[in-house]
Coordinates of C-alpha atoms in Angstrom, one line a residue:
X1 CA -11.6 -8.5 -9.5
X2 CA -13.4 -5.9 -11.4
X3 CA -9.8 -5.4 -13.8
X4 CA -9.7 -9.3 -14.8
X5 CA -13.6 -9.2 -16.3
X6 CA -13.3 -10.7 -20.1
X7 CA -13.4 -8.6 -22.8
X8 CA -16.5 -10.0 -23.8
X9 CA -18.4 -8.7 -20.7
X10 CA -16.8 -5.6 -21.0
X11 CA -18.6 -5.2 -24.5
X12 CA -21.7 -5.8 -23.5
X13 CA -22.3 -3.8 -20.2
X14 CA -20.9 -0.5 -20.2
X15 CA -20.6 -0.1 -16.8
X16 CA -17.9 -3.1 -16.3
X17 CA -16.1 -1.2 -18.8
X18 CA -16.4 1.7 -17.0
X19 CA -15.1 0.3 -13.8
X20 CA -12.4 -1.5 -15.7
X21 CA -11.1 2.0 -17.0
X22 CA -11.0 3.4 -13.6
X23 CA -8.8 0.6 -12.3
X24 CA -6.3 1.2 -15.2
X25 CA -6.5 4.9 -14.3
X26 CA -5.8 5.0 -11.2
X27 CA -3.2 2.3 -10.7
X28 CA -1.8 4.1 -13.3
X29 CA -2.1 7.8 -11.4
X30 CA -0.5 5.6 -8.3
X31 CA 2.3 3.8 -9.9
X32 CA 3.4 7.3 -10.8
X33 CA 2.8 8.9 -7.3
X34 CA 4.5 5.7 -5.5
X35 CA 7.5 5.8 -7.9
X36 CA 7.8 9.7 -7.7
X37 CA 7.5 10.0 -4.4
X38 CA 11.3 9.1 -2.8
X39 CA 12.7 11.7 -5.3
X40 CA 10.5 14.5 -4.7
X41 CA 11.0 14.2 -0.8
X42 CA 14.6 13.8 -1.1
X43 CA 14.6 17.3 -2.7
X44 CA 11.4 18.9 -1.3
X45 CA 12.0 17.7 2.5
X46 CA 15.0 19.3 4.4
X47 CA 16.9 16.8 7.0
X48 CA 15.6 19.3 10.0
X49 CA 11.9 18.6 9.6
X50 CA 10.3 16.5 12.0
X51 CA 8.7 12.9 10.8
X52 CA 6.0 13.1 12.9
X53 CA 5.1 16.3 11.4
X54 CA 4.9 15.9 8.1
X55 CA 3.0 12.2 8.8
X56 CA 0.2 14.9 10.8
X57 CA 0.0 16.5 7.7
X58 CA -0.2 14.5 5.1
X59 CA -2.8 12.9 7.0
X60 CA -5.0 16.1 7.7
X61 CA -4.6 16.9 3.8
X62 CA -6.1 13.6 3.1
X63 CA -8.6 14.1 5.2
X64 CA -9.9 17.8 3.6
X65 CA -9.3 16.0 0.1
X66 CA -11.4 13.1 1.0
X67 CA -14.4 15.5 2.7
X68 CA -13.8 17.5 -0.8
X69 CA -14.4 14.9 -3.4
X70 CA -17.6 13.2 -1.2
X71 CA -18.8 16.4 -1.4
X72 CA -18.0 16.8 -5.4
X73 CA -19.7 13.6 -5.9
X74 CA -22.7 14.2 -3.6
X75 CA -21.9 11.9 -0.8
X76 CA -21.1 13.8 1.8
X77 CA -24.4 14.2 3.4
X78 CA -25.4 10.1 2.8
X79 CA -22.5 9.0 4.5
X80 CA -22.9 11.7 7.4
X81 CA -26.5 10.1 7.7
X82 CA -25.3 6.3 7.7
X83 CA -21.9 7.0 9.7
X84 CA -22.1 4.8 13.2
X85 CA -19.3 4.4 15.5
X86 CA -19.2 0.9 15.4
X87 CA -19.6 0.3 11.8
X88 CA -16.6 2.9 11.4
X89 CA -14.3 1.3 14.2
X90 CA -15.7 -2.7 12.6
X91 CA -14.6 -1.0 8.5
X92 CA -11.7 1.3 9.8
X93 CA -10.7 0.8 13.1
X94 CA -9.4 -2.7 12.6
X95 CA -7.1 -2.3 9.5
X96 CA -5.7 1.1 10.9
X97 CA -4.5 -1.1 14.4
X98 CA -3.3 -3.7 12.1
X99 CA -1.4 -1.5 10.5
X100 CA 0.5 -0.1 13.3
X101 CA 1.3 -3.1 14.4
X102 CA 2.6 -4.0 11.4
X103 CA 5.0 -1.2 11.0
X104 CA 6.7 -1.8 14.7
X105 CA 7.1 -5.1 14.4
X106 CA 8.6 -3.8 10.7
X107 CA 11.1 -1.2 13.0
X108 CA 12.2 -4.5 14.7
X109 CA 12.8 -6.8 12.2
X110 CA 14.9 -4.0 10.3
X111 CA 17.5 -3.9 13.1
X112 CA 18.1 -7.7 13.7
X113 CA 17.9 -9.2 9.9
X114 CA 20.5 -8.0 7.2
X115 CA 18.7 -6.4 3.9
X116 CA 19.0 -9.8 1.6
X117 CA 16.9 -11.7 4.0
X118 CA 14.8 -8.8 5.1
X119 CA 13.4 -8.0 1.8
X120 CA 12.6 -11.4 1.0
X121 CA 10.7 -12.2 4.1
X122 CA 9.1 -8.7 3.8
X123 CA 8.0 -9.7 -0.2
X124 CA 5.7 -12.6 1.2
X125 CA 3.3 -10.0 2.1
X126 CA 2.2 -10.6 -1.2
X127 CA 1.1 -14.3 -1.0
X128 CA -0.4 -13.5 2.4
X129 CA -2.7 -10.8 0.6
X130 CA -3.5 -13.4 -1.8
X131 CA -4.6 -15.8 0.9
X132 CA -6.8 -13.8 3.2
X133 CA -8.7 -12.1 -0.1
X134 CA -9.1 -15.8 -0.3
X135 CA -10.1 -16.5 3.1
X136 CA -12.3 -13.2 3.6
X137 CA -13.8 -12.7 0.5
X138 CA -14.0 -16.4 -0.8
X139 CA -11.9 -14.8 -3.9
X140 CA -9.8 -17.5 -5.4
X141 CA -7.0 -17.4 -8.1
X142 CA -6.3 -19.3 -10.9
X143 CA -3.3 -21.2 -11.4
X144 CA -1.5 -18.7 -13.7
X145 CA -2.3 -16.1 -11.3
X146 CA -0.7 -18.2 -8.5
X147 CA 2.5 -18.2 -10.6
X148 CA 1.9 -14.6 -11.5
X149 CA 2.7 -13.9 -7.7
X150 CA 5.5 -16.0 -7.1
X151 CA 6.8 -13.9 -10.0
X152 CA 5.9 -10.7 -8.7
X153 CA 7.7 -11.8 -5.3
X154 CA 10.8 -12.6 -7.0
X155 CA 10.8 -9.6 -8.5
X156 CA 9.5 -7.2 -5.7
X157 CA 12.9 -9.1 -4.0
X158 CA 15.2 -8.4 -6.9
X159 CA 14.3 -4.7 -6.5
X160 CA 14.3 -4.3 -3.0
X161 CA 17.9 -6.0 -2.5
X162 CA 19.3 -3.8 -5.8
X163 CA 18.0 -0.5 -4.4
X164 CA 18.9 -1.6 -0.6
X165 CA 21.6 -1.3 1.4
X166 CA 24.6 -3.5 2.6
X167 CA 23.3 -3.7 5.9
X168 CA 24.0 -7.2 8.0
X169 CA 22.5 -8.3 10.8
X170 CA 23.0 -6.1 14.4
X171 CA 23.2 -9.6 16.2
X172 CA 25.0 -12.9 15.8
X173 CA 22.8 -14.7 18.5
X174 CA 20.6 -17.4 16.2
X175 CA 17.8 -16.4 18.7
X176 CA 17.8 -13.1 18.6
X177 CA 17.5 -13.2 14.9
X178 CA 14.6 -15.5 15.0
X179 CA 12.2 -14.3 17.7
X180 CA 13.7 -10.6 16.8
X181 CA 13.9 -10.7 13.6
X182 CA 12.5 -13.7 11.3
X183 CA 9.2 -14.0 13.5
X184 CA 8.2 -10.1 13.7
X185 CA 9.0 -9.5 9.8
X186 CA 6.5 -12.5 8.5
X187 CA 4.1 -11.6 11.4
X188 CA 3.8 -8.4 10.0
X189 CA 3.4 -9.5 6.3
X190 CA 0.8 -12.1 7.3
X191 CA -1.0 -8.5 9.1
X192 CA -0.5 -6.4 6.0
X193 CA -2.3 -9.5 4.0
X194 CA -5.0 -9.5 6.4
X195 CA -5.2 -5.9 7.3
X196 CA -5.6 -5.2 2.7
X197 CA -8.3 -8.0 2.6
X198 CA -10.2 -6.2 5.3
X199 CA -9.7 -3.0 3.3
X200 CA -11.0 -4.4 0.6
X201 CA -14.0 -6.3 2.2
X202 CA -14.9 -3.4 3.7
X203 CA -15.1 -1.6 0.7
X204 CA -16.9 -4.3 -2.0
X205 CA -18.5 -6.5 0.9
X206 CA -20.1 -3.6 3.4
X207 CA -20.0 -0.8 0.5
X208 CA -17.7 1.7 2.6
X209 CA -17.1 4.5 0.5
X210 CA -13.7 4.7 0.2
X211 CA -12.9 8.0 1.0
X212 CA -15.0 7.8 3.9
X213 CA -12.4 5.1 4.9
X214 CA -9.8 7.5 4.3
X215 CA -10.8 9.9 6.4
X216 CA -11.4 7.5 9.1
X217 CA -8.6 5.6 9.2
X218 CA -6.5 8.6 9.2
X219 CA -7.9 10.2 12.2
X220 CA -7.5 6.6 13.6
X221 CA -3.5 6.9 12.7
X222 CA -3.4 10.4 13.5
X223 CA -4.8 10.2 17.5
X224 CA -2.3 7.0 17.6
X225 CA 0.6 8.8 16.3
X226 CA 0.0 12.1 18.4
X227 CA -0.4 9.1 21.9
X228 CA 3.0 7.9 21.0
X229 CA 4.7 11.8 21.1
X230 CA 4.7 12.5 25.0
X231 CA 7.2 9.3 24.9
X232 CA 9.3 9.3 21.2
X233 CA 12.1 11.6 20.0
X234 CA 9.7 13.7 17.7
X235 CA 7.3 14.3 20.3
X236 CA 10.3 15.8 22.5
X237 CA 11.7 17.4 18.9
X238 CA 8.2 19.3 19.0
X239 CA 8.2 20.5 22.0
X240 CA 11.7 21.7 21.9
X241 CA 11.4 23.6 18.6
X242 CA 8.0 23.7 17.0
X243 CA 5.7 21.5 14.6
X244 CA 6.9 23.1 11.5
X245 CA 10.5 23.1 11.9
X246 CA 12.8 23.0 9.2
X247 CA 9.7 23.2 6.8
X248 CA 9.4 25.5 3.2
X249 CA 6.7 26.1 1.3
X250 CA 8.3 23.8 -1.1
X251 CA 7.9 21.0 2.0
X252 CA 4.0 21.4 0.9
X253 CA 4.6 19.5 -2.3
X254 CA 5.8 15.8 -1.2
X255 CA 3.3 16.0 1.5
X256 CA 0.2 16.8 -0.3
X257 CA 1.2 14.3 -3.1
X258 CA 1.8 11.6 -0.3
X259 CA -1.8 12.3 0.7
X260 CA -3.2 11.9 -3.2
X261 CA -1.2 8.9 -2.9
X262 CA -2.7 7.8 0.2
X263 CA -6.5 8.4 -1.7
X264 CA -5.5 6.6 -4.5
X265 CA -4.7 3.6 -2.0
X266 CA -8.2 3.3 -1.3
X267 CA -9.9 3.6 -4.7
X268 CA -7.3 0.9 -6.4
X269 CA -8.4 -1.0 -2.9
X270 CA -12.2 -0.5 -3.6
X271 CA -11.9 -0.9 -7.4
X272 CA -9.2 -4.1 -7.5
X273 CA -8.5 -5.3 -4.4
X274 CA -5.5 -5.9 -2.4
X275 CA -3.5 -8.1 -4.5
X276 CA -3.8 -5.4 -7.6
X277 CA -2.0 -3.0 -5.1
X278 CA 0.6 -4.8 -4.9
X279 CA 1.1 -5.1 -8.4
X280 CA 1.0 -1.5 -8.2
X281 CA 3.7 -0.8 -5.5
X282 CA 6.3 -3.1 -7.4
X283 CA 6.1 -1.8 -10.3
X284 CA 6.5 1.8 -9.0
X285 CA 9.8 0.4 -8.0
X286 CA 10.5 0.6 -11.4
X287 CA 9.3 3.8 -12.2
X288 CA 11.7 5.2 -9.1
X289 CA 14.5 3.4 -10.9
X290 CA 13.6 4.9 -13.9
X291 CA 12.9 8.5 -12.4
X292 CA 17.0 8.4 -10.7
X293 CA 18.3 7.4 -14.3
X294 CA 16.6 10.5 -15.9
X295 CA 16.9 13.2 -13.2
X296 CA 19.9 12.0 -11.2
X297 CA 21.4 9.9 -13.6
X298 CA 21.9 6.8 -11.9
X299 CA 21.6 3.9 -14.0
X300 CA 19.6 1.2 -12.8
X301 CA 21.2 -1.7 -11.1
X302 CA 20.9 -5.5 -12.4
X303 CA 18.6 -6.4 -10.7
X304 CA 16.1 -3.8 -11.2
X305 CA 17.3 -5.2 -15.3
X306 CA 16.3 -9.0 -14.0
X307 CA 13.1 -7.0 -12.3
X308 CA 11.5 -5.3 -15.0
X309 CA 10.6 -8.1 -17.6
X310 CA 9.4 -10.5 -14.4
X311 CA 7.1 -7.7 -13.5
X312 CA 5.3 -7.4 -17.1
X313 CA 5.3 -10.8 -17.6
X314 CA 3.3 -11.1 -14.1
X315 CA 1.1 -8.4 -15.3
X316 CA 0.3 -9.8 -18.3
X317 CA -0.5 -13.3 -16.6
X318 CA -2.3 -12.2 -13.9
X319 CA -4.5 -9.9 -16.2
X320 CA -5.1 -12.6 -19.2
X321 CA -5.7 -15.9 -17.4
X322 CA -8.5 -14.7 -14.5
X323 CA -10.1 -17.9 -12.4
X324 CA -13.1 -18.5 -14.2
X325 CA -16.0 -21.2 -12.7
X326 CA -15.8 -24.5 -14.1
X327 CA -19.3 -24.8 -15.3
X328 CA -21.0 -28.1 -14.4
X329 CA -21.2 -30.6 -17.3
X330 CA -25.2 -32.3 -17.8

């Protein structure tokens, strides 16, 4: 991982430090934007608008932001030149199917496991990114980072059951909540591993510009989404009373930050890898918990208390003790 370079290499080439800042920068930028992002909706987004609708949009913003900054950089003509179907659909196409498979067998899961053992099952996502970076990319860990993980895990858990709800299980037959809800919920984590490591061999291994993968895998998301409306309760919601209803200009605001968000997916992606984005997402936990202390003033609960030193220790670990080759004694 370009973030877990040693200092001393960072000294002497410029350019690893330059890469190293990025990182830093924008898991920083996305922390922020992840943690932000449940508060702004809640007061940005009225109940009436339609999911489906702002997903569209978001998704067309990121789009026009990724075609912007290829073009402020001066890629926009290169990758127009190198862009093939199949090299798109082998880069894009594969993650964004794995994806959406991953959030329906997510929907499922939801309604047949209560929260406590939800989250946890949902938390391994994070060992299973570890694994097929691994597996893909040859990418191994060291032993502190291992731990580092289990940590994170624990603590992704801690925050998950302290800012979920009390919900138990719809069913009380043992195989309904195994086939409907254990199986789907770690079939999906072991897709979301797979589906980041592909993200992230896509972008280090093939050199897909990142944005390029943006806008691909949200027109990808966007044709599935739009399928799935002659059939769903949105699709018949936006038929019955418009695209934009219930929106305000304010309704702009979460959206296009979702879709900054959803760029700064791909650079930590191309920069770090998968496993740094996770590190990312759990600790923007904490910064919504912190964020509802300040603006709503609701203290944090314990175990976002137990969370937050678990999470910078894992940090620290995973940052400080990088797998390094042995080297081969004459």
């Amino acid at each position: 991982m370009a973030a877990t370079g040693s200092k001393k290499v960072n000294s002497e080439n410029p350019a690893a430090a330059k890469t190293v800042g990025k990182v830093w920068f924008y898991s920083l930028l996305l922390t922020l934007q992840y943690g932000a992002q449940p508060l702004i909706s809640k007061r940005f987004v009225r109940h009436e608008v339609i999911v489906t609708s702002s997903v569209l949009t978001c998704e067309a913003v990121k789009v026009i932001c990724a075609f912007v900054l290829m073009a402020k950089e001066g890629t926009l003509k290169k990758n127009y030149r190198e862009w093939t179907l199949f090299g798109s659909l082998t880069a894009s196409g594969l993650p964004a199917a794995i994806y959406a498979l991953q959030n329906s067998l997510l929907q499922i899961s939801y309604k047949n496991l209560d929260s406590l053992t939800f989250s946890i099952l949902n938390q391994t996502k994070l060992f299973f990114t570890a694994l097929f970076t691994y597996i893909i990319l040859r990418q191994k860990q060291s032993i502190q980072q291992i731990g580092a993980l289990f940590l994170l895990i624990m603590a992704a858990v801690l925050l998950s059951v302290g800012e979920g709800s009390s919900k138990a299980s719809s069913s009380s037959n043992p195989d309904e909540i195994l086939f409907y809800g254990i199986v789907p919920v770690l079939v999906a984590s072991v897709l979301s591993g797979m589906a980041s490591a592909l993200c992230q061999w896509a972008s280090q291994v093939k050199k897909h510009s990142s944005y390029l993968m943006t806008v691909e895998m949200s027109i990808i998301g966007s044709l599935c989404l739009i399928s799935s409306t002659s059939k769903s309760p949105d699709g018949e919601a936006i038929r019955q009373h418009g695209f934009f209803y219930g929106w305000t200009a304010l309704t702009l605001i979460p959206v296009i930050l979702n879709a900054v968000g959803g760029i700064l997916v791909g650079l930590v992606t191309s920069y770090a890898g998968g496993v740094r984005k996770g590190f990312v997402i759990v600790s923007a936990l904490l910064v919504t918990a912190l964020l509802q202390f300040i603006f709503d003033g609701k203290l944090p609960s314990p175990y976002c208390l137990v969370a937050l030193p678990l999470v910078m220790i894992s940090i620290s670990i995973y940052q400080k003790y990088p797998y390094r080759v042995k080297k081969k004694q004459m």
